[in-house]
Coordinates of C-alpha atoms in Angstrom, one line a residue:
Chain A
M1 CA 5.3 -33.2 38.6
S2 CA 3.0 -30.5 40.4
S3 CA 2.7 -26.9 38.8
S4 CA 4.9 -24.2 40.4
S5 CA 3.8 -22.4 42.7
S6 CA 1.8 -18.9 42.1
P7 CA 3.8 -15.9 43.2
M8 CA 0.7 -14.4 44.5
Q9 CA -0.5 -15.1 48.2
S10 CA -2.9 -17.8 47.3
T11 CA -6.3 -18.5 49.2
G12 CA -8.1 -20.0 46.6
R13 CA -8.9 -23.5 46.5
K14 CA -6.7 -25.7 44.0
L15 CA -8.1 -27.8 41.4
K16 CA -6.7 -31.2 40.6
L17 CA -5.9 -32.2 37.0
K18 CA -4.6 -35.7 35.1
S19 CA -3.2 -35.6 31.8
K20 CA -4.0 -38.3 29.5
D21 CA -0.5 -39.9 30.4
D22 CA -1.5 -39.9 34.2
E23 CA 0.1 -36.8 34.9
T24 CA -1.3 -34.8 37.7
F25 CA -1.5 -31.3 38.3
E26 CA -2.5 -28.9 41.2
V27 CA -3.5 -25.4 40.1
E28 CA -5.3 -22.8 41.5
E29 CA -8.8 -22.1 40.9
A30 CA -8.1 -18.4 39.9
V31 CA -5.5 -19.7 37.1
A32 CA -7.6 -22.9 36.0
V33 CA -10.6 -20.8 35.4
K34 CA -8.6 -19.3 32.0
S35 CA -10.3 -22.6 30.8
Q36 CA -13.8 -22.3 30.3
I37 CA -14.5 -26.0 31.0
F38 CA -13.0 -25.2 34.3
K39 CA -14.7 -22.3 35.0
Y40 CA -18.0 -24.1 34.6
M41 CA -16.6 -26.9 36.9
V42 CA -15.9 -24.7 39.6
E43 CA -19.3 -22.6 39.2
D44 CA -20.9 -25.7 39.3
G45 CA -19.2 -26.7 42.6
V46 CA -17.6 -29.9 41.0
S47 CA -14.3 -31.5 41.1
N48 CA -13.5 -33.7 44.1
G49 CA -11.0 -35.7 42.3
P50 CA -8.5 -34.9 39.7
I51 CA -10.1 -34.1 36.6
P52 CA -9.1 -36.3 33.9
L53 CA -8.1 -34.9 30.2
P54 CA -8.1 -37.8 28.1
N55 CA -7.1 -35.3 25.5
V56 CA -4.0 -33.4 26.7
N57 CA -0.8 -35.3 27.3
G58 CA 1.2 -34.2 30.6
K59 CA 4.2 -31.7 28.6
T60 CA 1.4 -29.8 26.9
L61 CA -0.7 -29.5 30.2
A62 CA 2.2 -28.0 31.9
R63 CA 2.9 -25.9 29.1
V64 CA -1.0 -24.5 29.1
L65 CA -0.8 -24.0 33.0
Q66 CA 2.4 -22.2 32.8
W67 CA 0.6 -19.8 30.5
C68 CA -2.5 -19.5 32.3
Q69 CA -0.6 -18.4 35.6
K70 CA 1.4 -16.0 33.4
H71 CA -2.4 -14.7 32.2
A72 CA -4.0 -14.7 35.7
D73 CA -1.1 -12.7 37.0
P74 CA -2.8 -9.4 38.3
T75 CA 0.5 -7.6 38.5
I76 CA 1.9 -8.3 35.0
T77 CA 1.7 -5.1 32.4
E78 CA 0.3 -5.7 28.8
D79 CA 3.4 -5.3 27.5
E80 CA 5.4 -8.1 29.5
L81 CA 2.2 -10.1 28.6
N82 CA 2.9 -9.2 24.7
K83 CA 6.8 -10.2 25.1
Y84 CA 5.8 -13.4 26.9
D85 CA 3.0 -14.5 24.3
A86 CA 5.6 -14.0 21.6
G87 CA 8.1 -16.4 23.2
F88 CA 5.7 -18.7 24.6
I89 CA 4.4 -19.3 20.9
D90 CA 7.4 -19.3 18.9
V91 CA 7.2 -23.5 19.0
D92 CA 7.7 -25.9 16.3
Q93 CA 4.8 -27.4 14.5
A94 CA 4.4 -30.5 16.8
V95 CA 4.1 -28.3 19.8
L96 CA 2.1 -25.7 18.4
Y97 CA -0.2 -28.1 17.2
D98 CA -0.5 -30.0 20.5
L99 CA -1.3 -26.3 22.2
L100 CA -4.0 -25.5 19.5
M101 CA -5.8 -28.7 19.9
A102 CA -5.4 -28.3 24.0
A103 CA -6.7 -24.6 23.9
N104 CA -9.6 -25.9 21.6
Y105 CA -10.4 -28.6 23.9
L106 CA -10.1 -26.8 27.0
N107 CA -11.8 -23.4 25.8
I108 CA -9.0 -21.2 26.3
E109 CA -10.0 -18.4 24.1
E110 CA -7.0 -15.9 24.5
L111 CA -5.0 -19.2 23.9
L112 CA -6.1 -20.5 21.1
K113 CA -6.2 -17.0 19.5
L114 CA -2.8 -16.8 20.1
A115 CA -2.0 -20.3 18.6
C116 CA -4.4 -19.7 15.6
M117 CA -2.7 -16.3 14.9
R118 CA 0.8 -18.2 15.2
V119 CA -0.5 -20.7 12.4
A120 CA -1.7 -17.7 10.2
D121 CA 1.6 -16.1 10.3
M122 CA 3.3 -19.4 9.2
I123 CA 0.7 -19.4 6.3
K124 CA 1.4 -15.7 5.1
G125 CA 3.2 -15.4 2.1
K126 CA 3.7 -19.1 1.3
S127 CA 2.4 -20.3 -2.5
P128 CA 0.2 -23.6 -2.0
D129 CA 3.3 -26.0 -2.4
E130 CA 4.9 -24.2 0.2
I131 CA 2.0 -24.4 2.5
R132 CA 1.5 -28.1 1.6
R133 CA 5.1 -29.0 2.5
T134 CA 5.5 -26.7 5.7
F135 CA 2.5 -28.6 7.3
N136 CA 2.4 -31.7 5.1
I137 CA -0.9 -31.7 3.4
K138 CA -1.8 -33.8 0.8
N139 CA -3.0 -32.5 -2.6
D140 CA -5.8 -34.8 -3.7
F141 CA -7.1 -32.5 -6.8
T142 CA -7.3 -33.7 -10.2
P143 CA -5.2 -31.4 -12.5
E144 CA -8.5 -30.2 -13.9
E145 CA -10.0 -29.6 -10.2
E146 CA -6.5 -27.8 -9.8
E147 CA -6.9 -25.6 -12.8
E148 CA -10.6 -25.1 -11.7
V149 CA -10.0 -23.8 -8.1
R150 CA -6.9 -21.6 -9.6
K151 CA -9.5 -19.8 -11.9
E152 CA -12.2 -19.3 -9.3
N153 CA -9.7 -17.6 -6.9
A154 CA -8.0 -15.5 -9.6
W155 CA -10.1 -12.6 -8.7
A156 CA -8.2 -12.4 -5.1
L157 CA -4.7 -12.1 -6.5
G158 CA -4.4 -10.0 -9.6
P159 CA -4.1 -6.0 -9.3
Chain B
M1 CA -12.0 -40.6 13.2
G2 CA -12.8 -37.9 10.9
A3 CA -11.2 -36.7 7.7
T4 CA -9.4 -33.7 8.4
L5 CA -8.1 -30.9 6.2
S6 CA -4.9 -32.6 5.5
G7 CA -7.1 -34.8 3.4
L8 CA -5.6 -37.9 5.7
E9 CA -6.9 -39.7 8.5
Y10 CA -7.1 -38.0 11.7
G11 CA -4.0 -39.0 13.9
T12 CA -2.0 -39.7 10.9
N13 CA 0.1 -37.8 8.2
G14 CA 1.4 -40.3 6.0
S15 CA 5.1 -39.8 7.0
G16 CA 4.7 -41.5 10.3
M17 CA 5.5 -38.0 12.3
G18 CA 2.4 -37.9 14.3
P19 CA -0.7 -35.4 13.9
G20 CA 0.4 -31.9 12.5
L21 CA -1.2 -28.5 11.6
G22 CA -2.5 -30.3 8.4
D23 CA -4.6 -32.3 11.0
I24 CA -6.5 -29.6 13.3
P25 CA -10.3 -29.8 13.0
E26 CA -12.2 -27.4 10.8
S27 CA -13.4 -25.0 13.3
C28 CA -9.8 -24.4 14.4
V29 CA -9.1 -23.6 10.9
A30 CA -12.1 -21.1 10.7
C31 CA -10.3 -19.5 13.6
V32 CA -6.9 -19.1 11.5
F33 CA -9.1 -17.6 8.8
L34 CA -9.6 -14.9 11.1
Y35 CA -6.3 -13.7 10.8
L36 CA -5.7 -14.1 7.4
T37 CA -6.6 -11.7 4.5
P38 CA -8.9 -12.7 1.6
P39 CA -6.3 -13.1 -0.9
E40 CA -4.4 -15.7 1.4
I41 CA -7.8 -17.5 2.3
C42 CA -8.1 -18.0 -1.6
N43 CA -4.6 -19.1 -1.4
L44 CA -5.4 -21.7 0.8
A45 CA -8.3 -23.0 -1.1
R46 CA -6.1 -24.3 -3.7
L47 CA -4.3 -26.7 -1.4
N48 CA -6.8 -29.7 -1.3
R49 CA -10.3 -30.2 -1.4
A50 CA -11.0 -30.1 2.3
F51 CA -9.5 -26.3 2.4
R52 CA -11.1 -25.4 -0.4
G53 CA -14.6 -26.3 1.3
A54 CA -13.4 -24.6 4.5
A55 CA -12.3 -21.4 2.6
S56 CA -15.5 -21.2 1.1
S57 CA -17.4 -20.9 4.1
D58 CA -20.1 -18.4 4.4
S59 CA -19.3 -17.4 8.3
V60 CA -15.7 -16.8 7.3
W61 CA -16.2 -14.5 4.5
E62 CA -19.4 -12.7 6.2
R63 CA -16.5 -11.5 8.7
K64 CA -14.5 -10.3 5.8
L65 CA -17.5 -8.2 4.1
P66 CA -18.5 -4.7 6.1
P67 CA -21.5 -4.9 8.2
N68 CA -23.4 -2.9 5.6
Y69 CA -22.1 -5.0 2.3
Q70 CA -26.3 -5.1 1.2
D71 CA -25.9 -1.5 0.7
L72 CA -23.2 -2.0 -2.0
L73 CA -25.4 -4.7 -3.2
D74 CA -28.4 -2.7 -3.3
L75 CA -26.7 -0.4 -6.2
L76 CA -26.7 -3.6 -8.5
P77 CA -29.8 -5.4 -9.9
P78 CA -30.6 -8.3 -7.5
E79 CA -30.2 -11.2 -9.9
R80 CA -26.4 -10.4 -10.1
Y81 CA -26.0 -11.3 -6.2
Q82 CA -29.2 -13.1 -5.5
N83 CA -27.8 -16.6 -5.0
L84 CA -24.1 -16.0 -4.3
S85 CA -22.2 -17.3 -1.4
K86 CA -20.6 -14.5 0.6
K87 CA -17.6 -15.1 -0.8
D88 CA -18.9 -14.5 -4.3
I89 CA -20.5 -11.5 -2.8
F90 CA -16.9 -10.3 -1.3
A91 CA -15.2 -11.1 -5.3
L92 CA -18.3 -9.0 -6.6
L93 CA -17.9 -6.1 -4.5
S94 CA -14.0 -6.1 -4.9
H95 CA -14.6 -4.9 -8.5
P96 CA -15.8 -1.2 -9.0
V97 CA -19.7 -1.1 -8.6
P98 CA -20.6 2.0 -10.6
F99 CA -23.6 4.4 -9.5
D100 CA -24.9 7.6 -10.1
H101 CA -25.0 6.9 -14.1
G102 CA -21.6 5.7 -14.1
N103 CA -20.3 8.9 -12.7
K104 CA -18.7 7.4 -9.2
E105 CA -17.6 3.9 -8.1
V106 CA -17.6 2.1 -4.8
W107 CA -15.5 -1.1 -4.2
L108 CA -13.9 -3.0 -1.2
D109 CA -10.2 -3.3 -1.2
R110 CA -9.4 -7.0 -1.8
V111 CA -7.0 -7.1 1.1
T112 CA -8.6 -5.4 4.0
G113 CA -12.5 -5.3 2.8
R114 CA -12.8 -2.0 3.5
V115 CA -15.0 0.6 1.6
C116 CA -13.1 2.8 -1.5
M117 CA -14.8 5.0 -3.7
A118 CA -13.9 7.3 -6.9
I119 CA -16.1 10.3 -7.9
S120 CA -15.4 11.1 -11.9
A121 CA -15.0 14.7 -13.0
R122 CA -18.1 13.8 -15.1
G123 CA -20.1 13.6 -11.4
M124 CA -18.5 17.3 -10.5
A125 CA -19.9 21.0 -11.1
I126 CA -17.3 22.6 -13.0
T127 CA -17.9 26.3 -13.4
G128 CA -17.5 26.9 -17.0
I129 CA -17.6 23.4 -18.2
E130 CA -19.8 23.8 -21.4
D131 CA -17.6 26.4 -23.0
R132 CA -14.8 24.6 -25.1
R133 CA -12.6 27.9 -24.8
Y134 CA -12.4 27.0 -21.2
W135 CA -12.6 23.1 -20.7
N136 CA -13.0 20.2 -22.8
W137 CA -13.7 16.5 -22.0
V138 CA -10.8 14.1 -23.0
S139 CA -10.9 10.3 -23.3
T140 CA -8.2 8.1 -21.8
E141 CA -7.3 5.0 -20.4
E142 CA -5.5 6.9 -17.8
S143 CA -8.7 7.5 -16.1
R144 CA -10.7 4.7 -14.6
F145 CA -13.6 6.8 -15.6
H146 CA -12.0 6.6 -19.2
I147 CA -12.4 10.4 -19.3
V148 CA -11.2 13.5 -17.8
A149 CA -11.8 17.3 -17.6
Y150 CA -8.9 19.2 -19.5
L151 CA -8.7 22.9 -18.6
Q152 CA -7.2 25.1 -21.5
Q153 CA -7.3 28.2 -19.3
I154 CA -9.7 30.5 -17.2
W155 CA -10.2 32.8 -14.6
W156 CA -12.5 31.4 -12.2
F157 CA -11.5 28.1 -11.6
E158 CA -14.0 25.8 -9.3
V159 CA -14.8 22.2 -9.2
D160 CA -17.5 21.0 -6.7
G161 CA -18.9 18.1 -6.3
V162 CA -20.8 16.0 -3.5
V163 CA -21.5 12.5 -2.7
K164 CA -24.0 10.6 0.1
F165 CA -23.2 7.2 0.8
P166 CA -23.7 5.0 3.8
F167 CA -19.7 4.7 4.3
P168 CA -19.0 1.9 7.1
A169 CA -17.2 3.1 10.4
D170 CA -13.6 4.1 9.4
I171 CA -11.4 7.0 9.0
Y172 CA -11.4 8.3 5.4
T173 CA -8.9 10.3 3.4
L174 CA -10.5 12.8 0.8
S175 CA -7.9 13.8 -2.3
F176 CA -8.2 14.9 -5.8
R177 CA -6.5 13.6 -8.7
L178 CA -4.9 16.1 -11.0
H179 CA -2.4 16.1 -13.7
L180 CA -0.3 19.2 -15.2
G181 CA -0.3 19.4 -18.7
R182 CA -2.1 17.6 -21.4
F183 CA -0.5 13.9 -22.5
S184 CA -1.0 11.6 -25.7
K185 CA 0.8 8.6 -27.2
R186 CA 3.1 9.3 -30.1
L187 CA 4.2 6.0 -31.7
G188 CA 3.4 4.2 -28.5
R189 CA 5.1 6.7 -25.9
R190 CA 3.5 8.7 -23.4
V191 CA 3.7 12.6 -24.3
C192 CA 3.3 15.8 -22.3
T193 CA 2.8 19.2 -23.6
F194 CA 2.2 22.1 -21.3
E195 CA 1.3 24.9 -23.9
H196 CA -1.5 25.7 -21.9
T197 CA -0.1 25.5 -18.2
H198 CA 0.2 28.4 -16.6
G199 CA -1.0 30.5 -13.5
W200 CA -0.6 27.9 -11.1
D201 CA 2.5 29.3 -9.4
I202 CA 1.0 32.3 -8.8
K203 CA -1.5 31.6 -6.0
P204 CA -2.1 28.5 -4.3
V205 CA -5.4 26.5 -5.4
R206 CA -8.0 25.8 -2.2
L207 CA -9.3 22.4 -1.4
D208 CA -11.8 21.7 0.8
F209 CA -14.5 19.4 1.9
S210 CA -17.5 19.1 4.7
T211 CA -19.6 16.4 5.9
S212 CA -23.1 16.1 7.1
D213 CA -22.2 15.8 10.8
G214 CA -20.1 19.2 10.4
Q215 CA -16.6 17.9 10.2
V216 CA -14.3 20.0 7.9
A217 CA -10.8 20.2 6.2
S218 CA -9.2 22.5 4.0
S219 CA -5.9 22.7 2.5
Q220 CA -4.2 24.8 0.0
C221 CA -1.3 24.7 -2.4
C222 CA 0.4 25.7 -5.6
L223 CA -0.2 23.3 -7.9
D224 CA 3.0 24.2 -10.3
D225 CA 6.5 25.1 -9.4
T226 CA 8.2 27.0 -12.2
E227 CA 11.4 27.8 -10.0
H228 CA 13.1 24.8 -8.8
D229 CA 13.2 21.2 -10.2
N230 CA 9.8 20.6 -11.2
H231 CA 8.2 17.2 -10.0
K232 CA 4.6 18.5 -10.3
R233 CA 4.6 18.5 -14.3
G234 CA 3.6 15.5 -16.3
C235 CA 2.1 13.3 -13.7
W236 CA -1.0 12.4 -11.8
I237 CA -0.5 13.8 -8.2
D238 CA -3.3 12.9 -5.6
Y239 CA -3.6 16.3 -3.7
K240 CA -5.1 15.4 -0.2
V241 CA -7.9 17.6 1.2
G242 CA -8.1 16.2 4.6
E243 CA -9.5 13.4 6.8
F244 CA -12.8 12.7 8.2
I245 CA -14.3 10.1 10.8
V246 CA -17.3 7.7 10.1
S247 CA -18.7 6.2 13.3
D248 CA -21.5 4.2 11.8
S249 CA -23.0 3.6 7.9
E250 CA -26.2 4.8 9.4
P251 CA -27.3 7.7 8.8
A252 CA -25.7 7.8 5.4
T253 CA -22.6 10.4 5.4
E254 CA -22.9 13.3 2.8
V255 CA -20.0 14.8 1.9
K256 CA -19.2 18.2 -0.3
F257 CA -16.0 18.8 -1.9
S258 CA -14.6 21.8 -3.9
M259 CA -11.6 22.9 -5.6
K260 CA -11.0 26.7 -6.3
Q261 CA -8.9 29.0 -7.6
I262 CA -11.0 32.2 -8.2
D263 CA -8.9 35.1 -7.9
C264 CA -9.9 36.8 -11.5
T265 CA -6.5 38.9 -11.8
H266 CA -4.7 35.7 -13.1
S267 CA -5.9 33.1 -15.3
K268 CA -4.8 29.8 -15.1
G269 CA -4.8 26.3 -17.5
G270 CA -3.1 23.7 -18.6
L271 CA -4.6 20.9 -16.1
C272 CA -6.3 17.9 -16.1
V273 CA -9.1 16.9 -13.5
D274 CA -9.6 13.2 -13.1
S275 CA -11.5 12.5 -10.0
V276 CA -12.0 12.3 -6.1
F277 CA -11.1 9.7 -4.1
I278 CA -12.2 8.7 -0.8
I279 CA -10.1 6.0 0.6
P280 CA -9.4 4.5 4.3
T281 CA -6.6 6.7 5.5
D282 CA -4.5 3.2 6.3
L283 CA -5.1 2.1 3.1
K284 CA -4.0 5.4 1.3
N285 CA -1.1 5.3 3.4
K286 CA 0.3 1.9 1.9
K287 CA -0.7 2.4 -1.5
E288 CA 1.3 3.6 -4.5
E289 CA 0.0 6.4 -6.2
G290 CA -1.8 5.7 -9.4
F291 CA -5.6 4.4 -10.0

C-alpha cells in the first residue's frame, strides 16, 4: 500500500519508508520532514533505499503519514486543521498509544503534542482508581505508602 | 526492556492486551504533564511508585511555577525553602505568603500557578482611622487578615493604598472587598445590623487605581440601594475597579489605588472595609465570591 497522492502539484522528491511489518510507503519530502528524523536525513542527503522503521507498524505509519500530509498542505485553514486533529485523535487507547509512540520515535512535535493532550484529557476529572482502570495501571503501593502519598499531595486538593 | 509507568514489564500489561497507555515512556509522560494542572499531577502521583516519581520531577514543576518565583521565595526566610524540590516550592507558594508586616499576602493559584495578592485595610491609609468616632478595627474570621475596618460615620471617606511587586506578566483585576452593615454571630447564626448604614445611596463612591507605567482605571457606584430589593447589604461584595496589564515582572509594578466619597454635604457610614484584591482577570472570572 503506498501513500495517497498529494493534492498539490509535486515536484519534490519522495522518500521511501518501510514499516516494521514490511509495508512500504512513498511520501513527498515536503510531507516527510514533519518528522525531525526525516528532516535531518533529507538535509544530510541520505536515503537511497527505503528507510527501515523497526518501531512503527504499517497501520500506524499510514495514519501518521496521512496526518503529516494534511499538516503539510498549504491551502488548509487553521480551523479545518483543528477540526481534522480533533477527529484524528479521537481513537481508542491502543491506536492512541501507537500514535504517541510513533510521534515520539519519529520526533513529530505537533503530533506528539496532540497525542499527549488527548491522554491528558482522558486523565482529567478521574480519581486515581478510575485512571488505573482506564489505563490498566498496576497499584504497587503498600497501604502505608498509599497513605503517605495521599498526605503529601493533600495540599493540592483542598480549598 | 525497562520498567514503565504502568509498573509492568515493557510490552506487557498483564491482561494479554498488548502495551497500553500505562506503558508510555517517562519522557512522554512529562509531555502529558504539560497539559495537566498541579492538582491533576498530584492526583497522578497516587497511581503507583513510578508515577509518584514522574509527578515529582523538577522539570515538570519548574514549568508550573511563574518565571520569577524566586521573587516570592525572597519574601520568606531562606531556611523555609532551601532544600525543597520544585514541587514542594509550588506547594509552599500556593499558601499565602505574608509581607509588609503581614498587611499583604501573595500566593500562587493552585490550579494555574498564577500570582494573586490581597492587601489588608491595615495596610492602607484611611482618613480618620485614628478617631474612634469614625472608624473601629473589628476582629473577624470573615477576613483572611482576621481584621476589618468598620466605619460608623464620616463625611470625608477616603481609603488609599499602594503596593509595589514584581507581578509576572498577566492581566490583573483590582477590586475592593466591602460589606454594608455590621455583622456578628448570635447563638451560632450570622446576624447583620444596619444601624449605621447610611449615605451610600446619595452619591456614588469613586474607585481608582494607577500603575507606575501609566495605566489607570476608575469606576463609580452607589454602594447602597434603598429603593429596590436590596442585594447590596449584609454580604461581602468585590467592587471591581478595573484591569491592568503587566508585560514583565521586571521592573516591579507599582499600583496606587483609592476609594473616595468626599462630598461633605452628606455623611456616610455603616460599612466594613476588608481588603483589596489583585487577581489575574481570567481567574477572577472563574472564581466565586468569597475569600
